[in-house]
Coordinates of C-alpha atoms (C1' of nucleotides) in Angstrom, one line a residue:
Chain A
M1 CA 92.2 57.4 85.8
T2 CA 89.1 58.9 87.5
K3 CA 87.2 61.5 85.7
K4 CA 84.7 63.8 87.3
N5 CA 83.0 67.1 87.2
S6 CA 85.3 68.8 84.7
S7 CA 84.1 72.2 84.0
T8 CA 85.9 72.2 80.7
D9 CA 83.1 70.8 78.5
I10 CA 83.7 70.1 74.9
L11 CA 81.0 69.5 72.3
I12 CA 82.0 67.2 69.5
V13 CA 79.8 67.4 66.4
E14 CA 80.9 64.5 64.3
D15 CA 78.8 61.8 62.5
E16 CA 81.4 59.2 62.1
A17 CA 81.1 57.3 65.3
P18 CA 84.7 55.8 65.4
I19 CA 86.2 59.2 64.8
A20 CA 84.0 60.8 67.5
R21 CA 85.0 58.0 69.9
L22 CA 88.6 58.6 69.2
M23 CA 88.3 62.2 69.9
E24 CA 86.5 61.6 73.1
I25 CA 89.1 59.1 74.3
H26 CA 91.9 61.5 73.8
L27 CA 90.3 64.5 75.1
Q28 CA 89.0 62.7 78.2
R29 CA 92.5 61.4 78.8
A30 CA 93.7 64.9 78.7
G31 CA 91.2 65.8 81.4
F32 CA 88.3 67.3 79.5
S33 CA 84.8 66.2 79.6
T34 CA 83.0 65.7 76.3
K35 CA 79.7 65.3 74.7
T36 CA 79.2 64.0 71.2
C37 CA 76.4 64.6 68.8
S38 CA 76.1 63.3 65.3
N39 CA 73.9 65.8 63.6
G40 CA 73.6 69.5 63.2
R41 CA 70.1 70.0 64.4
K42 CA 70.7 68.2 67.7
A43 CA 73.9 70.2 68.0
C44 CA 71.9 73.5 68.0
T45 CA 69.7 72.2 70.7
L46 CA 72.6 71.1 72.8
L47 CA 74.3 74.4 72.4
E48 CA 71.2 76.2 73.4
E49 CA 70.6 73.9 76.3
N50 CA 74.1 73.7 77.8
H51 CA 77.2 75.7 78.1
Y52 CA 80.3 74.4 76.4
Q53 CA 83.7 75.8 76.5
L54 CA 84.6 74.7 73.0
M55 CA 83.1 72.9 70.0
L56 CA 84.8 70.6 67.5
L57 CA 82.7 70.7 64.4
D58 CA 82.9 68.4 61.5
R59 CA 82.3 70.0 58.2
M60 CA 80.3 67.1 56.8
I61 CA 77.5 66.3 59.1
P62 CA 73.9 65.3 58.2
G63 CA 71.0 67.6 59.0
L64 CA 72.8 70.9 58.5
R65 CA 76.1 71.5 57.0
G66 CA 78.9 72.4 59.3
L67 CA 79.2 75.8 57.9
D68 CA 75.5 76.5 58.3
L69 CA 75.7 75.5 61.9
L70 CA 78.7 77.8 62.4
R71 CA 76.9 80.7 60.7
W72 CA 73.9 80.2 62.8
L73 CA 76.0 80.0 65.9
R74 CA 77.7 83.3 65.2
K75 CA 74.3 85.0 65.1
Q76 CA 73.3 83.8 68.5
E77 CA 73.9 86.4 71.1
T78 CA 74.8 84.0 73.8
L79 CA 76.9 81.6 71.7
K80 CA 78.8 83.8 69.3
I81 CA 81.9 83.8 71.4
L82 CA 82.1 80.0 71.6
P83 CA 85.5 78.9 70.4
V84 CA 85.1 76.5 67.4
I85 CA 87.5 74.2 65.7
M86 CA 86.5 73.0 62.3
V87 CA 87.4 69.4 61.5
T88 CA 87.5 68.4 57.8
A89 CA 89.1 66.2 55.3
L90 CA 89.1 69.0 52.8
A91 CA 92.5 70.4 53.4
Q92 CA 92.6 72.7 50.5
T93 CA 93.5 76.2 51.4
E94 CA 90.4 77.6 49.8
E95 CA 88.1 75.6 52.0
R96 CA 90.1 76.4 55.0
I97 CA 89.9 80.0 54.4
R98 CA 86.2 79.8 53.9
G99 CA 85.8 78.2 57.3
L100 CA 87.9 80.8 59.0
N101 CA 85.9 83.5 57.4
E102 CA 82.7 82.1 58.7
G103 CA 84.1 82.3 62.2
A104 CA 85.9 79.1 62.9
D105 CA 88.7 79.8 65.3
D106 CA 90.9 77.0 64.3
Y107 CA 91.1 74.2 61.9
L108 CA 91.9 70.5 62.2
P109 CA 92.6 68.5 59.1
K110 CA 91.4 64.9 58.9
P111 CA 93.1 62.5 59.5
F112 CA 94.7 64.0 62.5
E113 CA 97.2 62.9 65.1
P114 CA 95.6 62.6 68.6
D115 CA 98.3 64.8 70.0
E116 CA 97.5 67.5 67.5
L117 CA 93.9 67.3 68.4
V118 CA 94.6 67.8 72.1
A119 CA 97.2 70.4 71.4
R120 CA 94.9 72.5 69.3
V121 CA 92.1 72.3 71.8
Q122 CA 94.4 73.4 74.5
A123 CA 95.8 76.2 72.5
L124 CA 92.4 77.5 71.6
L125 CA 91.2 77.3 75.2
R126 CA 94.3 79.2 76.2
R127 CA 93.3 82.0 73.8
S128 CA 89.9 82.3 75.5
S129 CA 89.9 83.0 79.2
H130 CA 91.5 79.6 79.9
Q131 CA 95.1 78.8 80.4
V132 CA 95.7 75.2 79.7
I133 CA 99.0 73.4 80.1
Q134 CA 99.9 69.8 79.6
Q135 CA 102.0 68.7 82.6
Q136 CA 103.3 65.2 82.3
K137 CA 100.1 63.2 82.4
S138 CA 98.0 65.9 83.8
T139 CA 96.2 68.9 82.2
I140 CA 96.1 72.0 84.2
D141 CA 93.4 74.4 83.3
V142 CA 93.1 77.8 84.8
N143 CA 89.9 79.5 84.0
K144 CA 89.9 83.2 84.8
D145 CA 86.2 83.6 84.2
A146 CA 85.2 81.1 86.8
M147 CA 88.2 82.0 88.9
E148 CA 89.1 78.4 89.3
A149 CA 91.9 76.0 88.4
R150 CA 91.5 72.4 87.6
V151 CA 93.8 69.5 87.3
N152 CA 92.3 66.8 85.1
G153 CA 88.9 68.2 86.0
D154 CA 89.4 68.2 89.7
R155 CA 89.0 71.6 91.2
L156 CA 92.0 73.1 93.0
D157 CA 91.2 74.9 96.2
L158 CA 93.4 78.0 95.7
R159 CA 93.3 81.3 97.6
P160 CA 93.0 84.4 95.5
L161 CA 96.6 85.3 95.8
E162 CA 97.8 81.8 94.9
F163 CA 95.5 81.7 92.0
K164 CA 96.9 84.9 90.6
L165 CA 100.5 83.7 91.3
L166 CA 99.8 80.5 89.4
R167 CA 98.3 82.3 86.5
R168 CA 101.2 84.6 86.3
L169 CA 103.8 81.9 86.3
M170 CA 101.8 79.8 83.8
K171 CA 101.6 82.8 81.5
K172 CA 105.1 82.0 80.3
P173 CA 106.1 78.5 81.3
G174 CA 109.8 78.0 81.5
K175 CA 110.6 81.7 82.1
V176 CA 112.1 82.6 85.4
R177 CA 110.4 85.3 87.4
S178 CA 112.2 87.3 90.0
R179 CA 110.6 88.0 93.3
Q180 CA 110.3 91.7 92.4
Y181 CA 108.6 90.9 89.2
L182 CA 106.1 88.7 91.0
L183 CA 105.5 91.3 93.6
D184 CA 104.8 93.9 91.0
H185 CA 102.5 91.7 88.9
V186 CA 100.7 89.6 91.5
W187 CA 100.6 91.8 94.5
G188 CA 100.5 95.0 92.5
I189 CA 103.0 97.7 91.9
N190 CA 102.3 99.6 95.0
A191 CA 102.1 96.8 97.4
F192 CA 104.2 97.3 100.5
V193 CA 105.4 93.8 101.1
E194 CA 108.6 92.0 101.9
E195 CA 110.3 90.0 99.1
R196 CA 110.3 86.9 101.4
T197 CA 106.6 86.9 101.3
V198 CA 106.8 85.5 97.8
D199 CA 108.6 82.4 99.1
V200 CA 105.8 81.8 101.5
T201 CA 103.1 82.1 98.9
I202 CA 105.0 79.8 96.6
K203 CA 105.2 77.4 99.4
R204 CA 101.4 77.5 99.9
L205 CA 100.8 77.1 96.2
R206 CA 103.1 74.1 96.0
K207 CA 101.4 72.5 98.9
T208 CA 98.1 72.4 97.0
L209 CA 99.7 71.3 93.7
E210 CA 101.4 68.5 95.5
K211 CA 98.1 66.8 96.2
Y212 CA 98.0 66.2 92.5
G213 CA 101.6 65.1 92.1
L214 CA 102.5 68.5 90.7
G215 CA 104.6 69.8 93.5
E216 CA 107.6 70.1 91.2
C217 CA 106.0 72.2 88.6
I218 CA 107.2 75.3 90.3
V219 CA 111.0 75.3 90.3
T220 CA 113.2 77.4 92.4
V221 CA 116.0 79.1 90.5
R222 CA 118.5 79.9 93.2
G223 CA 119.5 83.6 93.0
S224 CA 116.9 84.5 90.5
G225 CA 113.4 83.5 91.4
Y226 CA 110.8 80.9 90.3
R227 CA 109.8 79.3 87.2
F228 CA 106.8 77.2 86.1
D229 CA 108.1 74.1 84.3
E230 CA 106.0 72.6 81.6
K231 CA 107.9 69.4 81.4
P232 CA 109.6 68.9 84.7
H233 CA 112.8 66.9 84.7
T234 CA 112.6 63.4 86.2
Chain B
M1 CA 57.4 64.2 91.1
T2 CA 54.6 66.6 92.0
K3 CA 53.3 69.0 89.5
K4 CA 51.4 72.1 90.1
N5 CA 50.4 75.6 89.0
S6 CA 52.9 75.9 86.2
S7 CA 52.2 79.0 84.2
T8 CA 54.5 77.8 81.6
D9 CA 51.6 76.6 79.6
I10 CA 52.1 74.8 76.4
L11 CA 49.4 74.2 73.9
I12 CA 49.7 70.9 72.0
V13 CA 47.8 70.8 68.7
E14 CA 48.0 67.2 67.6
D15 CA 45.3 64.9 66.4
E16 CA 47.0 61.6 67.0
A17 CA 46.1 60.9 70.7
P18 CA 49.0 58.6 71.5
I19 CA 51.5 61.1 70.3
A20 CA 49.8 64.0 72.1
R21 CA 49.8 61.9 75.3
L22 CA 53.5 61.1 74.8
M23 CA 54.3 64.8 74.5
E24 CA 52.2 65.7 77.5
I25 CA 54.0 63.1 79.7
H26 CA 57.4 64.3 78.8
L27 CA 56.7 67.9 79.0
Q28 CA 54.9 67.6 82.3
R29 CA 57.8 65.6 83.7
A30 CA 60.0 68.5 82.8
G31 CA 57.8 70.8 84.7
F32 CA 55.6 72.3 82.1
S33 CA 51.9 72.3 82.1
T34 CA 50.1 71.4 79.0
K35 CA 46.8 71.5 77.2
T36 CA 46.1 69.4 74.2
C37 CA 43.7 69.9 71.4
S38 CA 43.1 67.8 68.3
N39 CA 41.8 70.2 65.7
G40 CA 42.7 73.6 64.2
R41 CA 39.5 75.4 64.8
K42 CA 39.4 74.5 68.5
A43 CA 43.0 75.6 68.8
C44 CA 42.1 79.1 67.6
T45 CA 39.4 79.4 70.3
L46 CA 41.8 78.2 72.9
L47 CA 44.5 80.6 71.8
E48 CA 42.1 83.5 71.9
E49 CA 40.8 82.7 75.3
N50 CA 43.9 81.6 77.1
H51 CA 47.4 82.6 77.4
Y52 CA 50.0 80.1 76.4
Q53 CA 53.8 80.4 76.4
L54 CA 54.4 78.1 73.4
M55 CA 52.6 76.0 70.9
L56 CA 53.5 72.6 69.4
L57 CA 51.7 72.4 66.1
D58 CA 51.3 69.3 64.1
R59 CA 51.3 70.0 60.4
M60 CA 48.6 67.5 59.6
I61 CA 45.5 68.3 61.7
P62 CA 41.9 68.1 60.7
G63 CA 39.8 71.2 60.4
L64 CA 42.5 73.5 59.3
R65 CA 45.9 72.7 58.1
G66 CA 48.8 73.4 60.3
L67 CA 50.3 76.0 58.1
D68 CA 46.9 77.8 57.8
L69 CA 46.6 78.0 61.6
L70 CA 50.1 79.3 61.8
R71 CA 49.4 82.0 59.1
W72 CA 46.2 83.0 60.9
L73 CA 48.1 83.2 64.2
R74 CA 50.8 85.5 62.9
K75 CA 48.1 88.0 61.8
Q76 CA 46.6 88.2 65.3
E77 CA 47.9 91.2 67.2
T78 CA 48.0 89.5 70.5
L79 CA 49.2 86.1 69.4
K80 CA 51.7 86.8 66.7
I81 CA 54.7 86.6 69.1
L82 CA 53.7 83.2 70.4
P83 CA 56.6 80.8 69.9
V84 CA 55.6 77.9 67.7
I85 CA 57.3 74.6 67.1
M86 CA 56.1 72.8 64.0
V87 CA 55.8 69.0 64.3
T88 CA 55.8 67.0 61.2
A89 CA 56.8 63.8 59.5
L90 CA 57.8 65.7 56.4
A91 CA 61.5 66.1 57.0
Q92 CA 62.4 67.4 53.6
T93 CA 64.3 70.5 53.6
E94 CA 61.8 72.2 51.3
E95 CA 58.9 71.6 53.7
R96 CA 61.0 72.7 56.5
I97 CA 61.9 75.9 55.0
R98 CA 58.3 76.6 54.1
G99 CA 57.3 76.1 57.7
L100 CA 60.0 78.4 58.9
N101 CA 59.0 81.0 56.4
E102 CA 55.4 81.0 57.6
G103 CA 56.6 81.9 61.0
A104 CA 57.4 78.7 62.8
D105 CA 60.2 79.3 65.3
D106 CA 61.5 75.8 65.3
Y107 CA 60.8 72.5 63.8
L108 CA 60.5 69.0 65.3
P109 CA 60.6 66.0 62.9
K110 CA 58.4 63.0 63.7
P111 CA 59.3 60.5 65.0
F112 CA 61.1 62.4 67.8
E113 CA 63.1 61.5 70.8
P114 CA 61.4 62.6 74.0
D115 CA 64.6 64.3 75.1
E116 CA 64.8 66.3 71.9
L117 CA 61.2 67.4 72.3
V118 CA 61.9 68.7 75.8
A119 CA 65.2 70.3 74.8
R120 CA 63.7 72.1 71.9
V121 CA 60.9 73.5 74.0
Q122 CA 63.4 74.7 76.6
A123 CA 65.6 76.1 73.9
L124 CA 62.8 78.0 72.3
L125 CA 61.5 79.3 75.6
R126 CA 65.0 80.5 76.3
R127 CA 65.1 82.4 73.0
S128 CA 61.9 84.1 73.9
S129 CA 62.0 86.0 77.1
H130 CA 62.8 82.9 79.1
Q131 CA 66.0 81.6 80.5
V132 CA 65.9 77.9 81.0
I133 CA 68.7 76.0 82.8
Q134 CA 69.0 72.4 83.6
Q135 CA 70.3 72.2 87.1
Q136 CA 71.0 68.7 88.3
K137 CA 67.6 67.2 88.2
S138 CA 65.7 70.5 88.2
T139 CA 64.7 72.8 85.4
I140 CA 65.0 76.5 86.3
D141 CA 62.9 78.7 84.1
V142 CA 63.2 82.4 84.4
N143 CA 60.6 84.3 82.5
K144 CA 61.3 88.0 82.1
D145 CA 58.0 88.9 80.7
A146 CA 56.0 87.4 83.5
M147 CA 58.7 88.4 86.0
E148 CA 58.7 85.0 87.5
A149 CA 61.0 82.1 88.0
R150 CA 60.0 78.5 88.3
V151 CA 61.7 75.3 89.3
N152 CA 60.1 72.3 87.8
G153 CA 57.0 74.3 87.4
D154 CA 56.8 75.5 91.0
R155 CA 56.8 79.2 91.2
L156 CA 59.6 80.8 93.2
D157 CA 58.5 83.7 95.3
L158 CA 61.2 86.2 94.5
R159 CA 61.2 89.9 95.1
P160 CA 61.9 92.0 92.1
L161 CA 65.5 92.7 93.0
E162 CA 66.2 89.1 93.6
F163 CA 64.6 88.2 90.3
K164 CA 66.9 90.6 88.5
L165 CA 69.9 89.3 90.3
L166 CA 69.1 85.7 89.5
R167 CA 68.6 86.6 85.9
R168 CA 71.8 88.4 85.6
L169 CA 73.8 85.6 87.2
M170 CA 72.1 83.0 85.0
K171 CA 72.9 84.9 81.9
K172 CA 76.4 83.5 81.9
P173 CA 76.6 80.5 84.2
G174 CA 80.1 79.8 85.5
K175 CA 81.3 83.3 85.2
V176 CA 82.2 85.2 88.3
R177 CA 80.5 88.6 88.7
S178 CA 82.0 91.2 91.0
R179 CA 79.8 93.1 93.4
Q180 CA 80.4 96.2 91.4
Y181 CA 79.3 94.5 88.2
L182 CA 76.1 93.4 89.9
L183 CA 75.5 96.8 91.3
D184 CA 75.8 98.3 87.9
H185 CA 73.7 95.8 86.1
V186 CA 71.1 94.9 88.6
W187 CA 70.7 98.0 90.7
G188 CA 71.6 100.3 87.9
I189 CA 74.7 102.3 87.0
N190 CA 73.7 105.3 89.1
A191 CA 72.4 103.5 92.2
F192 CA 73.9 104.9 95.3
V193 CA 74.1 101.7 97.3
E194 CA 76.8 99.9 99.4
E195 CA 78.6 97.0 97.9
R196 CA 77.6 94.9 100.9
T197 CA 74.0 95.2 99.9
V198 CA 74.8 92.6 97.2
D199 CA 75.7 90.1 99.9
V200 CA 72.4 90.6 101.7
T201 CA 70.4 90.2 98.5
I202 CA 72.3 87.1 97.5
K203 CA 71.5 85.8 101.0
R204 CA 67.8 86.4 100.4
L205 CA 67.9 84.8 97.0
R206 CA 69.7 81.8 98.3
K207 CA 67.2 81.4 101.0
T208 CA 64.4 81.0 98.5
L209 CA 66.4 78.7 96.2
E210 CA 67.2 76.5 99.2
K211 CA 63.7 75.4 99.5
Y212 CA 64.2 73.6 96.2
G213 CA 67.5 72.2 97.0
L214 CA 69.2 74.8 94.9
G215 CA 70.8 76.7 97.6
E216 CA 74.3 76.0 96.3
C217 CA 73.7 77.2 92.8
I218 CA 75.1 80.5 93.7
V219 CA 78.7 80.1 94.7
T220 CA 80.7 82.7 96.6
V221 CA 84.1 83.3 95.1
R222 CA 86.0 84.9 97.9
G223 CA 87.7 88.1 96.8
S224 CA 85.9 88.2 93.5
G225 CA 82.2 88.0 93.7
Y226 CA 79.5 85.5 93.0
R227 CA 78.9 82.9 90.3
F228 CA 75.9 80.8 89.2
D229 CA 77.0 77.2 88.9
E230 CA 75.3 75.1 86.3
K231 CA 76.6 71.9 87.6
P232 CA 76.8 70.3 90.9
H233 CA 79.6 72.0 92.7
T234 CA 82.6 70.0 93.9
Chain C
dA1 C1' 42.9 107.5 104.4
dA2 C1' 44.7 104.5 107.7
dA3 C1' 46.5 100.1 108.5
dA4 C1' 48.9 96.1 107.2
dA5 C1' 52.1 93.8 104.5
dC6 C1' 56.0 93.9 101.8
dT7 C1' 60.6 95.4 100.0
dT8 C1' 65.1 96.8 100.5
dG9 C1' 69.2 99.3 102.3
dT10 C1' 72.2 99.6 106.2
dC11 C1' 74.3 98.3 110.3
dA12 C1' 76.5 95.4 113.8
dC13 C1' 78.2 91.4 115.1
dA14 C1' 79.7 86.6 114.2
dT15 C1' 82.4 83.6 111.6
dA16 C1' 85.6 82.1 108.7
dG17 C1' 89.3 82.5 105.5
dT18 C1' 93.6 85.0 103.9
dT19 C1' 98.0 86.8 104.2
dG20 C1' 102.4 89.1 106.0
dT21 C1' 106.0 88.5 109.1
dC22 C1' 109.1 86.3 112.0
dA23 C1' 112.0 82.6 113.9
dT24 C1' 114.1 78.6 112.8
dA25 C1' 115.4 74.7 109.8
dT26 C1' 117.2 73.1 105.6
dT27 C1' 119.6 73.2 101.4
dG28 C1' 123.1 74.2 97.8
dG29 C1' 127.4 76.0 96.2
dC30 C1' 132.0 76.6 97.1
Chain D
dG1 C1' 132.2 73.2 107.0
dC2 C1' 130.7 78.0 106.0
dC3 C1' 127.8 81.4 104.1
dA4 C1' 123.9 82.8 101.8
dA5 C1' 119.6 81.6 99.9
dT6 C1' 115.5 79.3 100.4
dA7 C1' 111.9 76.3 102.9
dT8 C1' 108.8 75.8 106.5
dG9 C1' 105.7 76.2 110.5
dA10 C1' 103.5 79.2 113.6
dC11 C1' 101.1 83.2 114.7
dA12 C1' 98.7 87.4 114.7
dA13 C1' 96.5 90.9 112.1
dC14 C1' 93.6 91.7 108.7
dT15 C1' 89.8 91.1 105.4
dA16 C1' 85.8 89.2 103.4
dT17 C1' 81.4 87.2 103.9
dG18 C1' 77.3 85.4 106.5
dT19 C1' 73.4 86.7 109.1
dG20 C1' 69.7 88.7 111.9
dA21 C1' 67.6 92.9 113.1
dC22 C1' 65.7 97.2 112.1
dA23 C1' 64.0 101.3 109.9
dA24 C1' 62.5 103.9 106.0
dG25 C1' 60.1 103.7 102.1
dT26 C1' 56.3 101.4 99.0
dT27 C1' 52.5 99.0 97.8
dT28 C1' 48.3 96.6 98.9
dT29 C1' 44.2 96.0 101.8
dT30 C1' 40.5 97.3 104.2

DNA sequence: AAAAACTTGTCACATAGTTGTCATATTGGC
DNA sequence: GCCAATATGACAACTATGTGACAAGTTTTT
């Protein structure tokens, strides 16, 4: 599978190389691009030098303890909103609470299931301005900040309206949205537009998604509307 | 790669010539201009007579101990804000803390990776009134104090408005900024200016950036605004 | 103080991209 | 096979952005 210019960059701060590698493999397979780093000091530098979308932070790293790094991070004007997942073997509730208090956004106990890793990353991204969905073997990532959607890191060339429509449908995968609902929420409550127009826009959106084998993500529900399917039937 | 009139001058205070040379090479390659000096007293003179953007200070230098120089520096009215990176082989936490207490802004353990050196310098500059971004193979350095922007040390001839616009966009690379946002933050909240004026200013800014192969850093997001892209676009 | 040089806002036109509608084809349920 | 719902291609209107020119205002030079 080809990987390229993903904009969804994840920084992995983890000193145990095999674990770091494992994380990388699974995240990359899910369409993210990653950077690993094995000590706290270097992590600071990387964070200041680059822009990441999310950080996976091991609690036990040399150079600076994970919590110290986190505390430092939350004081930096430009970094404090970075979503952070703490990774640690210390699964005790107390430790966990301490991490969350310091500003971790989520928590991944070691050892972890690869799927859980990916799921938590996706979930956290979704809470920031991203919407991330696992679709068969592809990851769809809609980033509202950058106003762009990516499939496995490849940028989708969507028009503004299609982008909004996709976002709206992805907001609640599996739920059917009527044409009227979509008109109200995508076009705007006061838009003076035919209901059939929705069909055409759906068509246009599907056309772009098809290029990535995702043409069937958007399902027509006869008599009701459209639905974004998270796990399309075969 | 050609190097010229960088004003991002770095003073290297280091008595071991090979190390000093190594620092010089890597910093110059990254677009900075450097001056080296092998003892503390001479450093004082240089600091008083010239204007540097940053100092790399070895802890063990003849003539005056690194910490003494630093202490002296912080007492000088005109010099006390100079960003300083302490360089030393003493990696113990205690030593490190002492250095930071005396007013070092960052700390570089010896031996160091050339990349780490450059990254720390860039990061520290960014924390002072600089914004430094690595763009493909170029380093863009926007210095608010001096009101000037440089690409690999070459000065960009930007008009005041273009400068502010670039700074604002670089503040959060990857985020789309609407024309209204830019008007509010670059022109000022009460400016009585057409939205289309933003387009023209973007055009002028792009024209200058183009000379350095960075014309595509600023991406138009149809229907939304403009975005500074950190990475090579798709 | 006048002249020259520079900055910036606006306009007008060119270009390119987006979207709504319609006409027609296709599909699904009965 | 029939009807209604949906898909699809084409087109025209519309909208957003790029771009060069110009003028008014500022700053710098002479």
